[in-house]
Amino acid sequence: GADLKERAKMHSSEVSSFVSRARATINELANLPVPTIAAIDGTALGGGLELALACDIRVAASSAKMGLVETKLAIIPGAGGTQRLPRTIGVSLAKELIFSARIVDGEEAKSIGLISHVVKQNEAGDAAYRRALALAKEFLPQGPVAMRVAKLAINQGMEVDLVTGLAIEEACYAQTIPTKDRIEGLLAFKEKRPPRYKGE
């Protein structure tokens, strides 16, 4: 999260600019065309959790601490937290966590759907990072164009009704049809070998 000692020294006009830049940066992360995974091995409070919420998948150590604690400081999450948390865990529970400024550990975060995977912390302190890398290795062999348009279809589809979402999916699927990768995938399947995708 933000450096609160630094924030306390800022003029109110500087705070707005700082939060605006943070929001823009986090939105850029959310809009990356590749899968993103947040690995939370320690503390993700305020802006730290907002950053993690902008990722496609979140992994945390059971000992990790997460929360949108801004109301404790008489402010609200300003870099996407009030929008991304409800979309992730549901409106009522998001309101409860934001209104109370509650901090949850990895186990509770997993039980409420805030994270996808919880792992026991290791001696090196990088258990979530290692799990995130393992997930990334599962994603890596897939067709790059398919990964990009699948993310686009999911992200855009979640913001609209089902009928419109299905139209978005159809349009995204159409982008995969003329690709060399689609042909390579079919050939690799036929020849019983791993595909060699090039993102074309």
Coordinates of C-alpha atoms in Angstrom, one line a residue:
G1 CA 0.0 0.0 0.0
A2 CA 0.9 3.7 0.1
D3 CA 3.5 5.1 2.4
L4 CA 1.3 6.7 4.9
K5 CA 4.1 8.8 6.5
E6 CA 4.7 10.3 3.0
R7 CA 1.0 10.8 2.4
A8 CA 0.6 12.7 5.6
K9 CA 3.1 15.3 4.4
M10 CA 1.3 15.8 1.0
H11 CA -0.9 18.7 0.3
S12 CA -4.5 17.7 -0.5
S13 CA -4.0 18.5 -4.2
E14 CA -0.9 16.2 -4.3
V15 CA -3.0 13.4 -2.8
S16 CA -5.5 13.5 -5.6
S17 CA -2.8 13.5 -8.2
F18 CA -1.0 10.6 -6.5
V19 CA -4.2 8.5 -6.3
S20 CA -5.0 9.3 -9.9
R21 CA -1.6 8.1 -11.1
A22 CA -2.0 4.9 -8.9
R23 CA -5.4 4.3 -10.4
A24 CA -4.1 4.7 -14.0
T25 CA -1.2 2.4 -13.3
I26 CA -3.4 -0.3 -11.8
N27 CA -5.8 0.0 -14.7
E28 CA -2.9 -0.5 -17.1
L29 CA -2.1 -3.7 -15.3
A30 CA -5.7 -4.9 -15.4
N31 CA -5.8 -4.2 -19.2
L32 CA -2.6 -6.1 -20.1
P33 CA -3.5 -8.5 -22.9
V34 CA -1.6 -11.4 -21.1
P35 CA -2.6 -13.3 -18.0
T36 CA -1.4 -11.7 -14.8
I37 CA -0.9 -13.5 -11.4
A38 CA -0.4 -11.7 -8.1
A39 CA 1.7 -13.6 -5.6
I40 CA 1.0 -12.4 -2.0
D41 CA 3.7 -13.7 0.3
G42 CA 3.4 -10.9 2.9
T43 CA 1.1 -7.9 3.3
A44 CA -1.2 -6.4 0.7
L45 CA -3.2 -3.6 2.3
G46 CA -4.9 -0.7 0.6
G47 CA -3.2 0.0 -2.7
G48 CA -1.3 -3.3 -2.5
L49 CA -4.5 -5.3 -2.5
E50 CA -5.9 -3.0 -5.2
L51 CA -2.9 -3.9 -7.3
A52 CA -3.5 -7.6 -6.7
L53 CA -7.2 -7.3 -7.5
A54 CA -6.3 -5.9 -10.9
C55 CA -4.6 -9.2 -11.7
D56 CA -6.4 -12.1 -13.3
I57 CA -5.5 -14.6 -10.5
R58 CA -4.3 -14.1 -7.0
V59 CA -2.2 -16.6 -5.0
A60 CA -1.3 -16.1 -1.3
A61 CA 0.6 -17.7 1.5
S62 CA -1.7 -18.7 4.4
S63 CA 0.2 -16.2 6.6
A64 CA -0.3 -13.3 4.1
K65 CA -2.4 -10.3 5.3
M66 CA -4.8 -8.6 2.9
G67 CA -7.4 -5.8 3.3
L68 CA -8.8 -2.6 2.0
V69 CA -8.2 -0.6 5.2
E70 CA -8.8 2.9 3.9
T71 CA -11.9 3.7 6.0
K72 CA -9.8 3.4 9.1
L73 CA -8.0 6.5 7.7
A74 CA -11.3 8.3 6.9
I75 CA -10.8 7.7 3.1
I76 CA -12.0 5.0 0.7
P77 CA -10.1 2.8 -1.7
G78 CA -9.3 5.0 -4.6
A79 CA -7.4 2.8 -7.1
G80 CA -10.2 0.4 -8.0
G81 CA -10.9 -1.4 -4.8
T82 CA -14.5 -0.3 -4.4
Q83 CA -15.2 -1.7 -7.9
R84 CA -12.9 -4.7 -8.2
L85 CA -13.5 -6.2 -4.7
P86 CA -17.3 -6.5 -5.1
R87 CA -16.8 -8.0 -8.6
T88 CA -14.5 -10.6 -7.0
I89 CA -16.2 -11.6 -3.8
G90 CA -19.7 -10.2 -4.1
V91 CA -21.2 -6.8 -3.1
S92 CA -22.3 -7.6 0.5
L93 CA -19.0 -9.2 1.6
A94 CA -17.0 -6.5 -0.1
K95 CA -19.0 -3.8 1.8
E96 CA -18.4 -5.6 5.0
L97 CA -14.6 -5.8 4.5
I98 CA -14.3 -2.2 3.3
F99 CA -16.7 -0.8 6.0
S100 CA -14.8 -2.7 8.8
A101 CA -11.3 -2.2 7.3
R102 CA -10.8 -5.9 8.2
I103 CA -7.6 -7.7 7.4
V104 CA -7.8 -11.3 6.3
D105 CA -5.2 -14.0 6.1
G106 CA -4.6 -16.3 3.2
E107 CA -7.0 -19.0 4.5
E108 CA -9.9 -16.6 4.9
A109 CA -9.1 -14.9 1.6
K110 CA -9.4 -18.3 -0.1
S111 CA -12.6 -19.1 1.7
I112 CA -14.3 -15.9 0.5
G113 CA -13.0 -16.1 -3.1
L114 CA -10.5 -13.2 -2.8
I115 CA -7.7 -15.5 -3.9
S116 CA -7.6 -18.6 -6.1
H117 CA -4.9 -20.6 -4.2
V118 CA -3.6 -20.5 -0.7
V119 CA -0.2 -22.2 0.1
K120 CA 1.7 -22.8 3.3
Q121 CA 4.6 -20.3 3.6
N122 CA 8.0 -21.8 3.2
E123 CA 11.3 -20.9 4.9
A124 CA 12.3 -18.7 2.0
G125 CA 9.1 -16.7 2.3
D126 CA 8.2 -17.2 -1.4
A127 CA 5.6 -19.9 -1.4
A128 CA 3.0 -17.8 -3.2
Y129 CA 5.5 -16.7 -5.7
R130 CA 6.5 -20.3 -6.4
R131 CA 2.8 -21.3 -6.8
A132 CA 2.3 -18.3 -9.2
L133 CA 5.2 -19.5 -11.3
A134 CA 3.8 -23.0 -11.4
L135 CA 0.5 -21.6 -12.7
A136 CA 2.3 -19.4 -15.2
K137 CA 4.0 -22.6 -16.5
E138 CA 0.6 -24.1 -17.0
F139 CA -0.5 -21.1 -19.1
L140 CA 2.7 -20.8 -21.2
P141 CA 2.2 -23.7 -23.7
Q142 CA -1.3 -22.4 -24.8
G143 CA -1.8 -20.4 -28.0
P144 CA -0.9 -16.7 -27.4
V145 CA -3.7 -15.3 -29.5
A146 CA -6.2 -17.6 -27.8
M147 CA -5.0 -16.5 -24.4
R148 CA -5.3 -12.8 -25.3
V149 CA -8.8 -13.0 -26.8
A150 CA -10.0 -15.4 -24.0
K151 CA -9.0 -12.7 -21.4
L152 CA -10.7 -10.0 -23.5
A153 CA -13.9 -12.1 -23.8
I154 CA -14.0 -12.7 -20.1
N155 CA -13.2 -9.2 -19.0
Q156 CA -15.6 -7.5 -21.4
G157 CA -18.3 -10.2 -21.0
M158 CA -18.4 -9.7 -17.2
E159 CA -19.5 -6.1 -17.7
V160 CA -22.6 -6.8 -19.8
D161 CA -25.7 -9.0 -19.9
L162 CA -25.3 -12.7 -21.1
V163 CA -26.6 -12.1 -24.6
T164 CA -24.1 -9.3 -25.2
G165 CA -21.4 -11.4 -23.5
L166 CA -22.1 -14.3 -25.9
A167 CA -21.8 -11.9 -28.8
I168 CA -18.4 -10.7 -27.4
E169 CA -17.3 -14.3 -27.1
E170 CA -18.3 -15.0 -30.8
A171 CA -16.3 -12.0 -32.0
C172 CA -13.3 -13.0 -29.9
Y173 CA -13.5 -16.6 -31.2
A174 CA -13.6 -15.3 -34.8
Q175 CA -10.2 -13.7 -34.1
T176 CA -8.7 -17.2 -33.6
I177 CA -10.0 -18.8 -36.8
P178 CA -7.6 -17.2 -39.3
T179 CA -4.5 -17.8 -37.2
K180 CA -1.6 -20.0 -38.1
D181 CA -1.6 -21.1 -34.4
R182 CA -5.1 -22.6 -34.8
I183 CA -3.8 -24.7 -37.8
E184 CA -0.7 -25.6 -35.8
G185 CA -2.9 -26.8 -32.9
L186 CA -4.9 -29.0 -35.1
L187 CA -1.8 -30.5 -36.8
A188 CA -0.1 -31.1 -33.4
F189 CA -3.2 -32.9 -32.1
K190 CA -3.4 -35.0 -35.3
E191 CA 0.4 -35.8 -35.1
K192 CA 0.3 -36.4 -31.4
R193 CA 3.0 -33.9 -30.6
P194 CA 3.2 -30.6 -28.6
P195 CA 2.2 -27.6 -30.6
R196 CA 4.7 -24.9 -31.5
Y197 CA 2.8 -21.7 -31.3
K198 CA 4.2 -18.4 -32.6
G199 CA 1.4 -16.0 -31.8
E200 CA 0.4 -15.7 -35.4

